[in-house]
C-alpha cells in the first residue's frame, strides 16, 4: 500500500474553547408620533432597522409599541435614539425587558373560550 493512502491517527481533536451564549438586550418602546408625522414614516424606519423585531399599532394614548432587540446594548440604545430622530416619534417610553415570566405552555385560549366564560360564575 502506498504511504499516501495509509490512514494517519492525528490524535484527539481539541475541544473548542468555551463560549458563553450571547446575551440579548431587548426593549419595548411605546411611541407617540408627532402630529405632522404620517404612520408610513415610522413603518419605513422600522422595516429598515435591524433591531426592530416586532411592532403593533395601538389604540390608546400612544400610536405604536415597538419591540427592539440586539446583542449589543450600545446598538440597541442607538436604534432607540434613531426611532425618535428618523422614525418621527414625538414621545417615547422605553421599557427594558429583564426576563420572561414563567407562564404555562399549552393550548392558547380562543375567542370562543373567552366568550363561553362570559357570564359564567366560577
mmCIF file of N, CA and C in Angstrom:
data_model
loop_
_atom_site.group_PDB
_atom_site.id
_atom_site.type_symbol
_atom_site.label_atom_id
_atom_site.label_comp_id
_atom_site.label_asym_id
_atom_site.label_seq_id
_atom_site.Cartn_x
_atom_site.Cartn_y
_atom_site.Cartn_z
ATOM 1 N N UNK A 1 0.856 -1.176 0.000
ATOM 2 C CA UNK A 1 0.000 0.000 0.000
ATOM 3 C C UNK A 1 0.894 1.229 0.000
ATOM 4 N N UNK A 2 0.610 2.147 -0.922
ATOM 5 C CA UNK A 2 1.426 3.364 -0.959
ATOM 6 C C UNK A 2 1.261 4.157 0.338
ATOM 7 N N UNK A 3 2.289 4.830 0.738
ATOM 8 C CA UNK A 3 2.281 5.555 2.007
ATOM 9 C C UNK A 3 1.226 6.650 2.061
ATOM 10 N N UNK A 4 0.944 7.311 0.934
ATOM 11 C CA UNK A 4 -0.035 8.394 0.954
ATOM 12 C C UNK A 4 -1.453 7.879 1.154
ATOM 13 N N UNK A 5 -1.724 6.563 0.963
ATOM 14 C CA UNK A 5 -3.056 6.002 1.148
ATOM 15 C C UNK A 5 -3.296 5.495 2.562
ATOM 16 N N UNK A 6 -2.283 5.489 3.391
ATOM 17 C CA UNK A 6 -2.445 5.000 4.763
ATOM 18 C C UNK A 6 -3.163 6.033 5.622
ATOM 19 N N UNK A 7 -4.030 5.514 6.515
ATOM 20 C CA UNK A 7 -4.705 6.400 7.473
ATOM 21 C C UNK A 7 -3.710 6.818 8.539
ATOM 22 N N UNK A 8 -3.776 8.040 8.911
ATOM 23 C CA UNK A 8 -2.879 8.570 9.927
ATOM 24 C C UNK A 8 -3.713 8.979 11.119
ATOM 25 N N UNK A 9 -3.320 8.536 12.313
ATOM 26 C CA UNK A 9 -4.027 8.924 13.533
ATOM 27 C C UNK A 9 -3.515 10.303 13.944
ATOM 28 N N UNK A 10 -4.378 11.288 13.797
ATOM 29 C CA UNK A 10 -3.979 12.653 14.120
ATOM 30 C C UNK A 10 -4.152 12.954 15.599
ATOM 31 N N UNK A 11 -4.627 11.983 16.356
ATOM 32 C CA UNK A 11 -4.848 12.205 17.778
ATOM 33 C C UNK A 11 -6.216 12.812 18.014
ATOM 34 N N UNK A 12 -6.487 13.126 19.262
ATOM 35 C CA UNK A 12 -7.787 13.689 19.643
ATOM 36 C C UNK A 12 -7.865 15.147 19.221
ATOM 37 N N UNK A 13 -8.993 15.496 18.631
ATOM 38 C CA UNK A 13 -9.213 16.887 18.261
ATOM 39 C C UNK A 13 -9.537 17.666 19.530
ATOM 40 N N UNK A 14 -8.887 18.777 19.696
ATOM 41 C CA UNK A 14 -9.097 19.585 20.900
ATOM 42 C C UNK A 14 -10.521 20.131 20.930
ATOM 43 N N UNK A 15 -11.090 20.181 22.129
ATOM 44 C CA UNK A 15 -12.411 20.779 22.289
ATOM 45 C C UNK A 15 -12.322 22.266 21.990
ATOM 46 N N UNK A 16 -13.349 22.798 21.338
ATOM 47 C CA UNK A 16 -13.311 24.246 21.091
ATOM 48 C C UNK A 16 -13.368 24.996 22.410
ATOM 49 N N UNK A 17 -12.808 26.196 22.464
ATOM 50 C CA UNK A 17 -12.833 26.958 23.724
ATOM 51 C C UNK A 17 -14.280 27.279 24.107
ATOM 52 N N UNK A 18 -14.531 27.339 25.401
ATOM 53 C CA UNK A 18 -15.880 27.638 25.895
ATOM 54 C C UNK A 18 -16.281 29.039 25.483
ATOM 55 N N UNK A 19 -17.499 29.142 24.979
ATOM 56 C CA UNK A 19 -18.038 30.454 24.640
ATOM 57 C C UNK A 19 -19.381 30.599 25.333
ATOM 58 N N UNK A 20 -19.496 31.630 26.114
ATOM 59 C CA UNK A 20 -20.774 31.909 26.778
ATOM 60 C C UNK A 20 -21.786 32.312 25.720
ATOM 61 N N UNK A 21 -23.044 31.929 25.916
ATOM 62 C CA UNK A 21 -24.053 32.346 24.942
ATOM 63 C C UNK A 21 -24.170 33.866 24.911
ATOM 64 N N UNK A 22 -24.445 34.387 23.721
ATOM 65 C CA UNK A 22 -24.578 35.840 23.591
ATOM 66 C C UNK A 22 -25.794 36.320 24.371
ATOM 67 N N UNK A 23 -25.605 37.397 25.108
ATOM 68 C CA UNK A 23 -26.715 37.987 25.839
ATOM 69 C C UNK A 23 -27.497 38.873 24.881
ATOM 70 N N UNK A 24 -28.803 38.760 24.938
ATOM 71 C CA UNK A 24 -29.659 39.567 24.087
ATOM 72 C C UNK A 24 -30.293 40.654 24.941
ATOM 73 N N UNK A 25 -30.201 41.883 24.483
ATOM 74 C CA UNK A 25 -30.814 43.027 25.152
ATOM 75 C C UNK A 25 -32.062 43.389 24.370
ATOM 76 N N UNK A 26 -33.185 43.550 25.088
ATOM 77 C CA UNK A 26 -34.445 43.862 24.421
ATOM 78 C C UNK A 26 -35.156 45.001 25.132
ATOM 79 N N UNK A 27 -35.967 45.706 24.372
ATOM 80 C CA UNK A 27 -36.756 46.795 24.934
ATOM 81 C C UNK A 27 -38.098 46.862 24.214
ATOM 82 N N UNK A 28 -39.117 47.258 24.974
ATOM 83 C CA UNK A 28 -40.407 47.611 24.399
ATOM 84 C C UNK A 28 -40.481 49.131 24.430
ATOM 85 N N UNK A 29 -40.756 49.731 23.297
ATOM 86 C CA UNK A 29 -40.784 51.187 23.200
ATOM 87 C C UNK A 29 -42.197 51.626 22.820
ATOM 88 N N UNK A 30 -42.814 52.401 23.701
ATOM 89 C CA UNK A 30 -44.122 52.987 23.417
ATOM 90 C C UNK A 30 -43.874 54.290 22.673
ATOM 91 N N UNK A 31 -44.535 54.450 21.537
ATOM 92 C CA UNK A 31 -44.261 55.572 20.639
ATOM 93 C C UNK A 31 -45.528 56.376 20.384
ATOM 94 N N UNK A 32 -45.413 57.683 20.524
ATOM 95 C CA UNK A 32 -46.459 58.579 20.041
ATOM 96 C C UNK A 32 -45.807 59.437 18.973
ATOM 97 N N UNK A 33 -46.384 59.395 17.775
ATOM 98 C CA UNK A 33 -45.834 60.154 16.650
ATOM 99 C C UNK A 33 -46.176 61.629 16.769
ATOM 100 N N UNK A 34 -45.327 62.452 16.199
ATOM 101 C CA UNK A 34 -45.634 63.884 16.104
ATOM 102 C C UNK A 34 -46.876 64.042 15.232
ATOM 103 N N UNK A 35 -47.653 65.082 15.486
ATOM 104 C CA UNK A 35 -48.912 65.290 14.759
ATOM 105 C C UNK A 35 -48.712 65.360 13.245
ATOM 106 N N UNK A 36 -47.585 65.859 12.814
ATOM 107 C CA UNK A 36 -47.336 66.006 11.378
ATOM 108 C C UNK A 36 -46.659 64.773 10.755
ATOM 109 N N UNK A 37 -46.371 63.756 11.570
ATOM 110 C CA UNK A 37 -45.669 62.580 11.072
ATOM 111 C C UNK A 37 -46.663 61.509 10.633
ATOM 112 N N UNK A 38 -46.622 61.095 9.379
ATOM 113 C CA UNK A 38 -47.501 60.018 8.935
ATOM 114 C C UNK A 38 -46.995 58.669 9.462
ATOM 115 N N UNK A 39 -47.907 57.765 9.692
ATOM 116 C CA UNK A 39 -47.525 56.432 10.167
ATOM 117 C C UNK A 39 -46.599 55.720 9.206
ATOM 118 N N UNK A 40 -46.669 56.071 7.928
ATOM 119 C CA UNK A 40 -45.803 55.430 6.935
ATOM 120 C C UNK A 40 -44.320 55.725 7.197
ATOM 121 N N UNK A 41 -44.030 56.880 7.797
ATOM 122 C CA UNK A 41 -42.631 57.214 8.103
ATOM 123 C C UNK A 41 -42.094 56.257 9.176
ATOM 124 N N UNK A 42 -42.895 55.994 10.205
ATOM 125 C CA UNK A 42 -42.492 55.042 11.237
ATOM 126 C C UNK A 42 -42.325 53.657 10.635
ATOM 127 N N UNK A 43 -43.271 53.237 9.831
ATOM 128 C CA UNK A 43 -43.221 51.917 9.218
ATOM 129 C C UNK A 43 -41.990 51.765 8.335
ATOM 130 N N UNK A 44 -41.677 52.777 7.557
ATOM 131 C CA UNK A 44 -40.492 52.757 6.693
ATOM 132 C C UNK A 44 -39.221 52.611 7.532
ATOM 133 N N UNK A 45 -39.144 53.378 8.631
ATOM 134 C CA UNK A 45 -37.975 53.283 9.506
ATOM 135 C C UNK A 45 -37.857 51.874 10.093
ATOM 136 N N UNK A 46 -38.961 51.337 10.612
ATOM 137 C CA UNK A 46 -38.915 50.025 11.260
ATOM 138 C C UNK A 46 -38.529 48.916 10.287
ATOM 139 N N UNK A 47 -38.970 49.020 9.061
ATOM 140 C CA UNK A 47 -38.616 48.000 8.062
ATOM 141 C C UNK A 47 -37.129 48.016 7.728
ATOM 142 N N UNK A 48 -36.472 49.150 7.916
ATOM 143 C CA UNK A 48 -35.042 49.254 7.606
ATOM 144 C C UNK A 48 -34.156 49.080 8.837
ATOM 145 N N UNK A 49 -34.746 49.010 10.019
ATOM 146 C CA UNK A 49 -33.973 48.933 11.273
ATOM 147 C C UNK A 49 -33.825 47.473 11.715
ATOM 148 N N UNK A 50 -32.597 46.933 11.689
ATOM 149 C CA UNK A 50 -32.389 45.528 12.059
ATOM 150 C C UNK A 50 -32.769 45.196 13.504
ATOM 151 N N UNK A 51 -32.732 46.177 14.392
ATOM 152 C CA UNK A 51 -33.071 45.916 15.795
ATOM 153 C C UNK A 51 -34.582 45.811 16.017
ATOM 154 N N UNK A 52 -35.380 46.302 15.094
ATOM 155 C CA UNK A 52 -36.840 46.246 15.232
ATOM 156 C C UNK A 52 -37.301 44.835 14.879
ATOM 157 N N UNK A 53 -37.773 44.096 15.887
ATOM 158 C CA UNK A 53 -38.174 42.705 15.658
ATOM 159 C C UNK A 53 -39.685 42.496 15.756
ATOM 160 N N UNK A 54 -40.426 43.512 16.157
ATOM 161 C CA UNK A 54 -41.879 43.423 16.220
ATOM 162 C C UNK A 54 -42.458 44.795 16.479
ATOM 163 N N UNK A 55 -43.671 45.021 15.979
ATOM 164 C CA UNK A 55 -44.319 46.313 16.209
ATOM 165 C C UNK A 55 -45.824 46.150 16.053
ATOM 166 N N UNK A 56 -46.561 46.947 16.806
ATOM 167 C CA UNK A 56 -48.014 46.872 16.796
ATOM 168 C C UNK A 56 -48.582 48.285 16.846
ATOM 169 N N UNK A 57 -49.594 48.577 16.010
ATOM 170 C CA UNK A 57 -50.356 49.814 16.149
ATOM 171 C C UNK A 57 -51.245 49.631 17.360
ATOM 172 N N UNK A 58 -51.394 50.664 18.174
ATOM 173 C CA UNK A 58 -52.121 50.578 19.438
ATOM 174 C C UNK A 58 -53.225 51.634 19.465
ATOM 175 N N UNK A 59 -54.385 51.246 19.985
ATOM 176 C CA UNK A 59 -55.480 52.206 20.173
ATOM 177 C C UNK A 59 -55.436 52.668 21.627
ATOM 178 N N UNK A 60 -54.687 53.726 21.874
ATOM 179 C CA UNK A 60 -54.512 54.257 23.235
ATOM 180 C C UNK A 60 -53.942 55.665 23.106
ATOM 181 N N UNK A 61 -53.311 56.136 24.178
ATOM 182 C CA UNK A 61 -52.695 57.460 24.107
ATOM 183 C C UNK A 61 -51.320 57.398 23.442
ATOM 184 N N UNK A 62 -50.960 56.232 22.932
ATOM 185 C CA UNK A 62 -49.753 56.073 22.121
ATOM 186 C C UNK A 62 -50.190 55.543 20.761
ATOM 187 N N UNK A 63 -49.300 55.630 19.797
ATOM 188 C CA UNK A 63 -49.622 55.153 18.451
ATOM 189 C C UNK A 63 -49.142 53.730 18.188
ATOM 190 N N UNK A 64 -48.002 53.369 18.776
ATOM 191 C CA UNK A 64 -47.419 52.063 18.481
ATOM 192 C C UNK A 64 -46.562 51.577 19.644
ATOM 193 N N UNK A 65 -46.360 50.273 19.671
ATOM 194 C CA UNK A 65 -45.390 49.645 20.563
ATOM 195 C C UNK A 65 -44.411 48.906 19.669
ATOM 196 N N UNK A 66 -43.118 49.124 19.917
ATOM 197 C CA UNK A 66 -42.079 48.517 19.101
ATOM 198 C C UNK A 66 -41.197 47.661 20.006
ATOM 199 N N UNK A 67 -40.947 46.427 19.575
ATOM 200 C CA UNK A 67 -40.014 45.549 20.297
ATOM 201 C C UNK A 67 -38.694 45.599 19.554
ATOM 202 N N UNK A 68 -37.629 45.964 20.299
ATOM 203 C CA UNK A 68 -36.299 46.069 19.708
ATOM 204 C C UNK A 68 -35.365 45.105 20.428
ATOM 205 N N UNK A 69 -34.407 44.548 19.674
ATOM 206 C CA UNK A 69 -33.522 43.532 20.224
ATOM 207 C C UNK A 69 -32.147 43.614 19.574
ATOM 208 N N UNK A 70 -31.103 43.399 20.394
ATOM 209 C CA UNK A 70 -29.732 43.393 19.889
ATOM 210 C C UNK A 70 -28.833 42.672 20.898
ATOM 211 N N UNK A 71 -27.733 42.127 20.410
ATOM 212 C CA UNK A 71 -26.751 41.530 21.318
ATOM 213 C C UNK A 71 -25.838 42.601 21.914
ATOM 214 N N UNK A 72 -25.963 43.827 21.436
ATOM 215 C CA UNK A 72 -25.171 44.941 21.949
ATOM 216 C C UNK A 72 -26.095 46.000 22.547
ATOM 217 N N UNK A 73 -25.860 46.337 23.797
ATOM 218 C CA UNK A 73 -26.668 47.385 24.434
ATOM 219 C C UNK A 73 -26.446 48.726 23.745
ATOM 220 N N UNK A 74 -25.233 48.988 23.302
ATOM 221 C CA UNK A 74 -24.929 50.245 22.609
ATOM 222 C C UNK A 74 -25.722 50.355 21.312
ATOM 223 N N UNK A 75 -25.756 49.284 20.530
ATOM 224 C CA UNK A 75 -26.507 49.291 19.274
ATOM 225 C C UNK A 75 -27.994 49.431 19.549
ATOM 226 N N UNK A 76 -28.486 48.775 20.594
ATOM 227 C CA UNK A 76 -29.901 48.895 20.956
ATOM 228 C C UNK A 76 -30.234 50.339 21.328
ATOM 229 N N UNK A 77 -29.398 50.960 22.139
ATOM 230 C CA UNK A 77 -29.628 52.355 22.534
ATOM 231 C C UNK A 77 -29.607 53.287 21.321
ATOM 232 N N UNK A 78 -28.710 53.021 20.384
ATOM 233 C CA UNK A 78 -28.637 53.836 19.174
ATOM 234 C C UNK A 78 -29.906 53.667 18.336
ATOM 235 N N UNK A 79 -30.412 52.446 18.240
ATOM 236 C CA UNK A 79 -31.636 52.190 17.467
ATOM 237 C C UNK A 79 -32.834 52.895 18.105
ATOM 238 N N UNK A 80 -32.888 52.888 19.436
ATOM 239 C CA UNK A 80 -33.979 53.583 20.133
ATOM 240 C C UNK A 80 -33.884 55.090 19.869
ATOM 241 N N UNK A 81 -32.679 55.652 19.904
ATOM 242 C CA UNK A 81 -32.498 57.086 19.618
ATOM 243 C C UNK A 81 -32.897 57.397 18.172
ATOM 244 N N UNK A 82 -32.562 56.503 17.253
ATOM 245 C CA UNK A 82 -32.935 56.697 15.852
ATOM 246 C C UNK A 82 -34.444 56.636 15.658
ATOM 247 N N UNK A 83 -35.118 55.878 16.498
ATOM 248 C CA UNK A 83 -36.577 55.798 16.415
ATOM 249 C C UNK A 83 -37.193 57.184 16.600
ATOM 250 N N UNK A 84 -36.629 57.956 17.475
ATOM 251 C CA UNK A 84 -37.117 59.327 17.676
ATOM 252 C C UNK A 84 -36.706 60.222 16.497
ATOM 253 N N UNK A 85 -35.434 60.143 16.141
ATOM 254 C CA UNK A 85 -34.879 61.051 15.126
ATOM 255 C C UNK A 85 -35.391 60.729 13.723
ATOM 256 N N UNK A 86 -35.303 59.468 13.314
ATOM 257 C CA UNK A 86 -35.663 59.097 11.940
ATOM 258 C C UNK A 86 -37.057 58.505 11.816
ATOM 259 N N UNK A 87 -37.616 58.004 12.927
ATOM 260 C CA UNK A 87 -38.924 57.362 12.860
ATOM 261 C C UNK A 87 -40.087 58.293 13.102
ATOM 262 N N UNK A 88 -39.787 59.525 13.545
ATOM 263 C CA UNK A 88 -40.836 60.517 13.726
ATOM 264 C C UNK A 88 -41.544 60.467 15.070
ATOM 265 N N UNK A 89 -40.941 59.807 16.056
ATOM 266 C CA UNK A 89 -41.562 59.737 17.378
ATOM 267 C C UNK A 89 -41.433 61.072 18.092
ATOM 268 N N UNK A 90 -42.532 61.530 18.653
ATOM 269 C CA UNK A 90 -42.504 62.758 19.443
ATOM 270 C C UNK A 90 -42.292 62.423 20.911
ATOM 271 N N UNK A 91 -42.971 61.397 21.374
ATOM 272 C CA UNK A 91 -42.870 60.952 22.763
ATOM 273 C C UNK A 91 -42.582 59.462 22.765
ATOM 274 N N UNK A 92 -41.627 59.055 23.608
ATOM 275 C CA UNK A 92 -41.304 57.632 23.721
ATOM 276 C C UNK A 92 -41.158 57.270 25.196
ATOM 277 N N UNK A 93 -41.601 56.071 25.527
ATOM 278 C CA UNK A 93 -41.334 55.490 26.844
ATOM 279 C C UNK A 93 -40.643 54.165 26.578
ATOM 280 N N UNK A 94 -39.418 54.034 27.065
ATOM 281 C CA UNK A 94 -38.613 52.843 26.800
ATOM 282 C C UNK A 94 -38.647 51.945 28.024
ATOM 283 N N UNK A 95 -38.989 50.684 27.802
ATOM 284 C CA UNK A 95 -39.070 49.696 28.876
ATOM 285 C C UNK A 95 -38.128 48.544 28.536
ATOM 286 N N UNK A 96 -37.064 48.386 29.323
ATOM 287 C CA UNK A 96 -36.108 47.317 29.101
ATOM 288 C C UNK A 96 -36.704 45.996 29.576
ATOM 289 N N UNK A 97 -36.598 44.970 28.751
ATOM 290 C CA UNK A 97 -37.090 43.643 29.122
ATOM 291 C C UNK A 97 -36.000 42.963 29.942
ATOM 292 N N UNK A 98 -36.341 42.541 31.147
ATOM 293 C CA UNK A 98 -35.362 41.878 32.016
ATOM 294 C C UNK A 98 -35.328 40.377 31.782
ATOM 295 N N UNK A 99 -36.491 39.738 31.826
ATOM 296 C CA UNK A 99 -36.584 38.296 31.588
ATOM 297 C C UNK A 99 -38.053 37.949 31.374
ATOM 298 N N UNK A 100 -38.267 36.813 30.770
ATOM 299 C CA UNK A 100 -39.637 36.361 30.505
ATOM 300 C C UNK A 100 -40.269 35.836 31.793
ATOM 301 N N UNK A 101 -41.564 35.984 31.900
ATOM 302 C CA UNK A 101 -42.306 35.388 33.003
ATOM 303 C C UNK A 101 -42.511 33.909 32.699
ATOM 304 N N UNK A 102 -42.527 33.104 33.728
ATOM 305 C CA UNK A 102 -42.703 31.670 33.563
ATOM 306 C C UNK A 102 -44.201 31.364 33.497
ATOM 307 N N UNK A 103 -44.732 31.327 32.280
ATOM 308 C CA UNK A 103 -46.147 31.047 32.076
ATOM 309 C C UNK A 103 -46.294 29.614 31.567
ATOM 310 N N UNK A 104 -47.407 28.977 31.902
ATOM 311 C CA UNK A 104 -47.590 27.607 31.418
ATOM 312 C C UNK A 104 -47.736 27.600 29.898
ATOM 313 N N UNK A 105 -47.184 26.576 29.292
ATOM 314 C CA UNK A 105 -47.339 26.422 27.857
ATOM 315 C C UNK A 105 -48.470 25.444 27.609
ATOM 316 N N UNK A 106 -49.057 25.516 26.492
ATOM 317 C CA UNK A 106 -50.163 24.639 26.150
ATOM 318 C C UNK A 106 -51.032 25.320 25.143
ATOM 319 N N UNK A 107 -52.226 24.814 25.003
ATOM 320 C CA UNK A 107 -53.145 25.394 24.034
ATOM 321 C C UNK A 107 -53.522 26.802 24.464
ATOM 322 N N UNK A 108 -53.440 27.707 23.530
ATOM 323 C CA UNK A 108 -53.823 29.088 23.785
ATOM 324 C C UNK A 108 -55.342 29.184 23.750
ATOM 325 N N UNK A 109 -55.944 29.944 24.652
ATOM 326 C CA UNK A 109 -57.401 30.080 24.624
ATOM 327 C C UNK A 109 -57.853 30.767 23.341
ATOM 328 N N UNK A 110 -58.994 30.384 22.873
ATOM 329 C CA UNK A 110 -59.550 31.002 21.672
ATOM 330 C C UNK A 110 -60.587 32.028 22.073
ATOM 331 N N UNK A 111 -61.012 32.842 21.115
ATOM 332 C CA UNK A 111 -62.062 33.833 21.382
ATOM 333 C C UNK A 111 -63.337 33.123 21.823
ATOM 334 N N UNK A 112 -63.591 31.958 21.275
ATOM 335 C CA UNK A 112 -64.784 31.186 21.650
ATOM 336 C C UNK A 112 -64.729 30.776 23.125
ATOM 337 N N UNK A 113 -63.526 30.370 23.597
ATOM 338 C CA UNK A 113 -63.361 30.003 25.003
ATOM 339 C C UNK A 113 -63.662 31.193 25.902
ATOM 340 N N UNK A 114 -63.168 32.366 25.523
ATOM 341 C CA UNK A 114 -63.384 33.571 26.331
ATOM 342 C C UNK A 114 -64.859 33.934 26.349
ATOM 343 N N UNK A 115 -65.534 33.796 25.211
ATOM 344 C CA UNK A 115 -66.962 34.109 25.131
ATOM 345 C C UNK A 115 -67.768 33.157 25.997
ATOM 346 N N UNK A 116 -67.379 31.893 26.018
ATOM 347 C CA UNK A 116 -68.113 30.896 26.809
ATOM 348 C C UNK A 116 -68.023 31.199 28.287
ATOM 349 N N UNK A 117 -66.942 31.847 28.733
ATOM 350 C CA UNK A 117 -66.767 32.140 30.157
ATOM 351 C C UNK A 117 -67.501 33.408 30.581
ATOM 352 N N UNK A 118 -67.857 34.256 29.643
ATOM 353 C CA UNK A 118 -68.550 35.499 29.990
ATOM 354 C C UNK A 118 -69.917 35.145 30.597
ATOM 355 N N UNK A 119 -70.198 35.708 31.725
ATOM 356 C CA UNK A 119 -71.478 35.444 32.378
ATOM 357 C C UNK A 119 -71.505 34.158 33.178
ATOM 358 N N UNK A 120 -70.408 33.433 33.212
ATOM 359 C CA UNK A 120 -70.336 32.193 33.969
ATOM 360 C C UNK A 120 -69.732 32.493 35.336
ATOM 361 N N UNK A 121 -70.366 32.003 36.355
ATOM 362 C CA UNK A 121 -69.795 32.183 37.697
ATOM 363 C C UNK A 121 -69.023 30.943 38.067
ATOM 364 N N UNK A 122 -67.841 31.169 38.665
ATOM 365 C CA UNK A 122 -66.988 30.037 38.978
ATOM 366 C C UNK A 122 -66.792 29.828 40.422
#
